mmCIF file of C-alpha atoms in Angstrom:
data_model
loop_
_atom_site.group_PDB
_atom_site.id
_atom_site.type_symbol
_atom_site.label_atom_id
_atom_site.label_comp_id
_atom_site.label_asym_id
_atom_site.label_seq_id
_atom_site.Cartn_x
_atom_site.Cartn_y
_atom_site.Cartn_z
ATOM 1 C CA MET A 1 64.135 -107.556 187.717
ATOM 2 C CA LEU A 2 61.237 -105.460 186.896
ATOM 3 C CA ALA A 3 59.691 -107.580 185.173
ATOM 4 C CA LYS A 4 59.676 -110.696 188.136
ATOM 5 C CA HIS A 5 57.396 -107.969 189.659
ATOM 6 C CA LYS A 6 55.358 -107.170 186.752
ATOM 7 C CA LEU A 7 56.673 -103.655 186.871
ATOM 8 C CA ASP A 8 58.917 -103.106 183.411
ATOM 9 C CA TRP A 9 56.133 -101.435 181.728
ATOM 10 C CA LEU A 10 56.884 -98.263 183.895
ATOM 11 C CA LEU A 11 61.145 -98.803 181.656
ATOM 12 C CA GLU A 12 58.524 -98.263 178.445
ATOM 13 C CA PRO A 13 58.484 -94.362 176.544
ATOM 14 C CA PHE A 14 55.743 -92.576 177.667
ATOM 15 C CA THR A 15 53.286 -89.742 175.758
ATOM 16 C CA CYS A 16 49.953 -88.544 177.752
ATOM 17 C CA THR A 17 47.586 -89.593 175.547
ATOM 18 C CA LYS A 18 43.808 -90.013 176.191
ATOM 19 C CA ALA A 19 43.847 -93.309 177.040
ATOM 20 C CA GLN A 20 45.387 -92.523 179.958
ATOM 21 C CA LYS A 21 42.717 -92.593 183.196
ATOM 22 C CA THR A 22 42.252 -89.664 185.279
ATOM 23 C CA SER A 23 41.149 -88.453 188.662
ATOM 24 C CA ASN A 24 40.401 -84.644 189.845
ATOM 25 C CA ALA A 25 41.866 -85.464 193.210
ATOM 26 C CA HIS A 26 44.376 -82.444 194.196
ATOM 27 C CA ILE A 27 48.130 -84.017 195.422
ATOM 28 C CA VAL A 28 51.324 -82.642 195.542
ATOM 29 C CA LEU A 29 54.244 -84.572 194.014
ATOM 30 C CA GLY A 30 57.567 -84.964 195.570
ATOM 31 C CA THR A 31 59.684 -85.020 192.317
ATOM 32 C CA GLY A 32 63.019 -84.887 193.573
ATOM 33 C CA LEU A 33 65.812 -87.682 193.807
ATOM 34 C CA GLY A 34 67.113 -88.627 197.811
ATOM 35 C CA GLY A 35 69.651 -86.844 198.840
ATOM 36 C CA THR A 36 67.596 -83.847 197.804
ATOM 37 C CA GLY A 37 65.946 -83.012 201.007
ATOM 38 C CA THR A 38 62.978 -84.596 200.262
ATOM 39 C CA ARG A 39 62.564 -85.099 204.098
ATOM 40 C CA SER A 40 62.611 -81.878 205.237
ATOM 41 C CA VAL A 41 60.557 -80.612 203.315
ATOM 42 C CA ALA A 42 57.926 -84.108 202.631
ATOM 43 C CA THR A 43 57.621 -82.705 206.433
ATOM 44 C CA ALA A 44 56.792 -79.211 205.196
ATOM 45 C CA VAL A 45 53.880 -80.447 203.011
ATOM 46 C CA ASP A 46 53.103 -82.025 205.559
ATOM 47 C CA LYS A 47 51.986 -79.485 208.037
ATOM 48 C CA LEU A 48 50.126 -77.687 205.323
ATOM 49 C CA GLY A 49 47.888 -80.299 205.251
ATOM 50 C CA TYR A 50 48.996 -82.329 202.636
ATOM 51 C CA PRO A 51 49.703 -85.572 204.923
ATOM 52 C CA ALA A 52 52.885 -86.759 203.342
ATOM 53 C CA CYS A 53 53.939 -90.525 202.409
ATOM 54 C CA HIS A 54 57.075 -90.363 202.338
ATOM 55 C CA SER A 55 57.750 -94.675 201.342
ATOM 56 C CA PHE A 56 58.525 -95.921 199.232
ATOM 57 C CA LEU A 57 57.969 -99.499 200.092
ATOM 58 C CA TYR A 58 54.120 -97.575 200.026
ATOM 59 C CA VAL A 59 54.632 -96.101 196.441
ATOM 60 C CA LEU A 60 56.225 -99.231 194.653
ATOM 61 C CA ARG A 61 52.201 -101.160 196.558
ATOM 62 C CA LEU A 62 50.596 -98.627 194.369
ATOM 63 C CA LEU A 63 52.917 -99.164 190.805
ATOM 64 C CA GLN A 64 52.347 -102.632 191.896
ATOM 65 C CA MET A 65 48.570 -101.805 191.936
ATOM 66 C CA SER A 66 48.645 -99.618 188.901
ATOM 67 C CA LYS A 67 48.830 -100.459 185.478
ATOM 68 C CA PRO A 68 50.129 -98.261 181.933
ATOM 69 C CA HIS A 69 47.560 -96.457 181.599
ATOM 70 C CA ASP A 70 45.805 -96.345 185.182
ATOM 71 C CA LEU A 71 47.554 -95.165 188.066
ATOM 72 C CA THR A 72 44.913 -94.096 189.923
ATOM 73 C CA ALA A 73 45.177 -95.324 192.512
ATOM 74 C CA PHE A 74 47.956 -92.828 193.611
ATOM 75 C CA ARG A 75 44.235 -91.258 194.335
ATOM 76 C CA GLY A 76 43.664 -92.130 198.317
ATOM 77 C CA GLY A 77 46.608 -89.851 199.270
ATOM 78 C CA ALA A 78 47.516 -86.032 199.394
ATOM 79 C CA SER A 79 51.302 -85.964 198.668
ATOM 80 C CA TYR A 80 54.189 -89.016 198.485
ATOM 81 C CA PHE A 81 57.844 -88.593 198.328
ATOM 82 C CA ASP A 82 60.981 -91.092 198.254
ATOM 83 C CA THR A 83 62.032 -92.777 195.331
ATOM 84 C CA PRO A 84 61.132 -94.031 193.038
ATOM 85 C CA MET A 85 58.534 -90.563 192.802
ATOM 86 C CA GLY A 86 61.735 -88.874 190.342
ATOM 87 C CA TYR A 87 61.392 -90.993 187.667
ATOM 88 C CA ILE A 88 57.561 -92.001 187.514
ATOM 89 C CA PHE A 89 55.917 -88.345 188.200
ATOM 90 C CA PRO A 90 55.288 -87.811 184.458
ATOM 91 C CA ARG A 91 53.038 -90.453 184.521
ATOM 92 C CA LEU A 92 51.366 -88.959 187.490
ATOM 93 C CA LEU A 93 51.018 -85.930 186.216
ATOM 94 C CA CYS A 94 49.151 -86.788 183.383
ATOM 95 C CA SER A 95 46.715 -88.949 185.399
ATOM 96 C CA PHE A 96 46.262 -86.482 188.294
ATOM 97 C CA PRO A 97 45.674 -83.155 185.961
ATOM 98 C CA LYS A 98 45.187 -80.946 189.482
ATOM 99 C CA ALA A 99 48.585 -82.317 190.281
ATOM 100 C CA LYS A 100 51.151 -80.135 191.511
ATOM 101 C CA ILE A 101 55.018 -80.527 191.366
ATOM 102 C CA VAL A 102 57.388 -79.695 194.523
ATOM 103 C CA HIS A 103 60.504 -80.739 193.057
ATOM 104 C CA THR A 104 64.140 -80.455 195.410
ATOM 105 C CA THR A 105 67.501 -80.185 194.043
ATOM 106 C CA ARG A 106 70.686 -79.171 194.845
ATOM 107 C CA ARG A 107 73.696 -78.305 193.389
ATOM 108 C CA ASP A 108 76.812 -80.928 193.153
ATOM 109 C CA TYR A 109 74.630 -83.571 193.089
ATOM 110 C CA HIS A 110 77.167 -86.660 194.896
ATOM 111 C CA ARG A 111 74.684 -89.904 196.141
ATOM 112 C CA GLY A 112 76.231 -92.897 194.960
ATOM 113 C CA TYR A 113 77.189 -95.947 196.424
ATOM 114 C CA ASP A 114 79.868 -97.241 193.717
ATOM 115 C CA GLY A 115 78.992 -100.800 193.467
ATOM 116 C CA SER A 116 79.803 -102.001 197.168
ATOM 117 C CA SER A 117 78.263 -99.469 199.662
ATOM 118 C CA ARG A 118 76.664 -101.547 202.566
ATOM 119 C CA LYS A 119 73.422 -99.480 202.212
ATOM 120 C CA CYS A 120 73.531 -101.564 198.922
ATOM 121 C CA ARG A 121 74.773 -104.834 199.853
ATOM 122 C CA SER A 122 73.892 -105.657 203.542
ATOM 123 C CA LYS A 123 71.418 -108.079 204.399
ATOM 124 C CA ARG A 124 68.584 -104.841 205.206
ATOM 125 C CA GLU A 125 65.317 -104.882 206.102
ATOM 126 C CA TYR A 126 63.114 -104.656 202.926
ATOM 127 C CA ARG A 127 66.502 -104.658 200.795
ATOM 128 C CA LEU A 128 63.945 -106.668 197.588
ATOM 129 C CA GLU A 129 61.663 -103.319 198.254
ATOM 130 C CA SER A 130 64.440 -101.066 198.222
ATOM 131 C CA ASP A 131 66.844 -102.985 194.914
ATOM 132 C CA LEU A 132 63.262 -102.234 192.829
ATOM 133 C CA ALA A 133 63.095 -98.611 194.581
ATOM 134 C CA ARG A 134 66.232 -97.833 193.001
ATOM 135 C CA CYS A 135 66.039 -100.064 189.380
ATOM 136 C CA ILE A 136 63.278 -97.521 188.168
ATOM 137 C CA GLU A 137 65.230 -94.656 189.819
ATOM 138 C CA TYR A 138 68.683 -94.920 188.795
ATOM 139 C CA GLY A 139 68.607 -98.020 186.368
ATOM 140 C CA SER A 140 70.836 -100.125 188.680
ATOM 141 C CA THR A 141 69.932 -101.911 192.719
ATOM 142 C CA CYS A 142 73.347 -99.369 193.562
ATOM 143 C CA PRO A 143 74.175 -96.816 190.860
ATOM 144 C CA THR A 144 77.275 -96.155 190.587
ATOM 145 C CA ARG A 145 78.279 -92.063 191.599
ATOM 146 C CA ASP A 146 78.138 -91.812 187.571
ATOM 147 C CA GLU A 147 74.172 -93.748 187.112
ATOM 148 C CA ALA A 148 73.055 -92.140 189.775
ATOM 149 C CA ALA A 149 73.780 -88.832 188.287
ATOM 150 C CA ARG A 150 72.317 -89.599 184.418
ATOM 151 C CA ALA A 151 69.325 -90.056 186.789
ATOM 152 C CA PHE A 152 69.763 -86.871 188.794
ATOM 153 C CA ALA A 153 70.176 -84.385 184.701
ATOM 154 C CA SER A 154 67.855 -86.563 183.536
ATOM 155 C CA ASN A 155 65.503 -85.736 186.582
ATOM 156 C CA GLU A 156 66.165 -82.421 186.178
ATOM 157 C CA ARG A 157 64.771 -82.221 182.332
ATOM 158 C CA ALA A 158 61.796 -83.931 183.199
ATOM 159 C CA VAL A 159 60.979 -81.381 185.838
ATOM 160 C CA LEU A 160 61.873 -78.876 183.791
ATOM 161 C CA SER A 161 59.041 -79.945 180.867
ATOM 162 C CA VAL A 162 56.336 -79.621 183.568
ATOM 163 C CA PRO A 163 54.499 -76.025 183.203
ATOM 164 C CA LYS A 164 55.267 -73.358 186.131
ATOM 165 C CA SER A 165 52.158 -73.481 187.521
ATOM 166 C CA ARG A 166 52.250 -76.873 188.274
ATOM 167 C CA ARG A 167 56.113 -76.590 189.793
ATOM 168 C CA HIS A 168 57.893 -75.262 192.268
ATOM 169 C CA ILE A 169 61.340 -76.042 192.441
ATOM 170 C CA MET A 170 63.551 -75.372 195.942
ATOM 171 C CA ASN A 171 67.349 -75.906 196.181
ATOM 172 C CA ILE A 172 68.362 -77.069 198.629
ATOM 173 C CA SER A 173 72.196 -75.415 197.800
ATOM 174 C CA ASP A 174 70.699 -72.199 198.024
ATOM 175 C CA LEU A 175 69.043 -71.313 201.089
ATOM 176 C CA SER A 176 66.732 -68.549 199.970
ATOM 177 C CA SER A 177 65.319 -71.264 197.895
ATOM 178 C CA ILE A 178 63.576 -73.189 200.260
ATOM 179 C CA HIS A 179 62.264 -70.504 202.414
ATOM 180 C CA ALA A 180 58.672 -71.859 203.756
ATOM 181 C CA GLY A 181 56.400 -68.786 202.668
ATOM 182 C CA PRO A 182 56.750 -69.649 198.981
ATOM 183 C CA LEU A 183 55.381 -73.449 199.238
ATOM 184 C CA ALA A 184 53.228 -72.298 200.825
ATOM 185 C CA GLU A 185 51.626 -69.704 198.659
ATOM 186 C CA PHE A 186 52.444 -72.262 195.454
ATOM 187 C CA LEU A 187 50.318 -74.469 197.760
ATOM 188 C CA GLY A 188 47.199 -72.230 198.573
ATOM 189 C CA LYS A 189 48.228 -72.457 202.520
ATOM 190 C CA LYS A 190 49.564 -70.429 205.385
ATOM 191 C CA TRP A 191 52.804 -70.691 206.849
ATOM 192 C CA LEU A 192 51.546 -70.943 210.609
ATOM 193 C CA TRP A 193 55.173 -73.040 212.519
ATOM 194 C CA GLY A 194 56.917 -69.725 212.716
ATOM 195 C CA ASN A 195 59.037 -67.057 210.097
ATOM 196 C CA PRO A 196 57.776 -67.898 206.791
ATOM 197 C CA GLU A 197 60.159 -65.446 205.663
ATOM 198 C CA LYS A 198 63.358 -68.308 207.011
ATOM 199 C CA PRO A 199 64.147 -71.818 205.850
ATOM 200 C CA ILE A 200 61.959 -74.533 206.110
ATOM 201 C CA PRO A 201 63.187 -76.573 209.341
ATOM 202 C CA HIS A 202 65.042 -79.448 208.598
ATOM 203 C CA LYS A 203 64.192 -82.572 209.477
ATOM 204 C CA ALA A 204 66.866 -85.785 209.257
ATOM 205 C CA VAL A 205 64.447 -88.222 209.905
ATOM 206 C CA TYR A 206 61.754 -88.468 207.960
ATOM 207 C CA TYR A 207 60.268 -92.277 206.485
ATOM 208 C CA ALA A 208 56.667 -92.027 207.144
ATOM 209 C CA SER A 209 53.544 -90.450 208.113
ATOM 210 C CA ARG A 210 50.875 -91.610 209.343
ATOM 211 C CA ALA A 211 49.512 -91.015 205.509
ATOM 212 C CA CYS A 212 51.063 -93.706 203.854
ATOM 213 C CA LEU A 213 47.899 -95.764 205.682
ATOM 214 C CA SER A 214 44.893 -93.734 205.612
ATOM 215 C CA GLY A 215 44.629 -95.413 201.811
ATOM 216 C CA HIS A 216 41.917 -98.187 201.471
ATOM 217 C CA HIS A 217 43.998 -100.964 200.029
ATOM 218 C CA PRO A 218 45.075 -103.247 201.112
ATOM 219 C CA LEU A 219 49.093 -103.803 201.714
ATOM 220 C CA HIS A 220 51.139 -106.363 202.298
ATOM 221 C CA TRP A 221 54.233 -104.336 202.549
ATOM 222 C CA VAL A 222 53.400 -102.448 205.618
ATOM 223 C CA PRO A 223 55.692 -98.964 206.616
ATOM 224 C CA ARG A 224 57.123 -98.554 209.626
ATOM 225 C CA VAL A 225 55.064 -95.088 211.023
ATOM 226 C CA HIS A 226 57.011 -92.965 213.060
ATOM 227 C CA ALA A 227 55.387 -91.344 216.243
ATOM 228 C CA ARG A 228 54.894 -87.728 214.958
#
């Protein structure tokens, strides 16, 4: 599937080298897997002045415009979340030396579709794109819990290998770690939407801000834009 859509290069072993084309853009990468609070954190990052694109459609489009040693197509945005960011972020950190990651995690990660979920098999809109994104992130278009757990463990290891100065971890299973104040401080901003000593507001539905449409590249996969 990935080969058919010219994305199989993402599965090749990757090491950051001088061959990688770089950009000095200050972007924020949301590196948590689905089900770890990415919508809520994307909303908070958006409020902090990094317009958030929480859209697997747009991320896939930019990947199609990228090459193994050139992911600078992402320079047009300020922050990116959603599948398959959890898998591709090491390449982006290499391409964007000034980028930072905001990582969402949780105890007892339990996402999985067990091969029969209607969410995987129904004739839904954007099924191809969703399948591609899951294939990159989980190694399966409809991951079981075991496959999702392996992807989660791999993601956690990759995040912990990032220097502490470039990562901020928020565990949604621990309310004390998702306060707005530390997130704002990490991004060099001030939290002006309530008490920074309280957890960031929960956002159950967050698809894509207009940030997904503000890039200078033409789109043929256009994300649905919800009113803000």
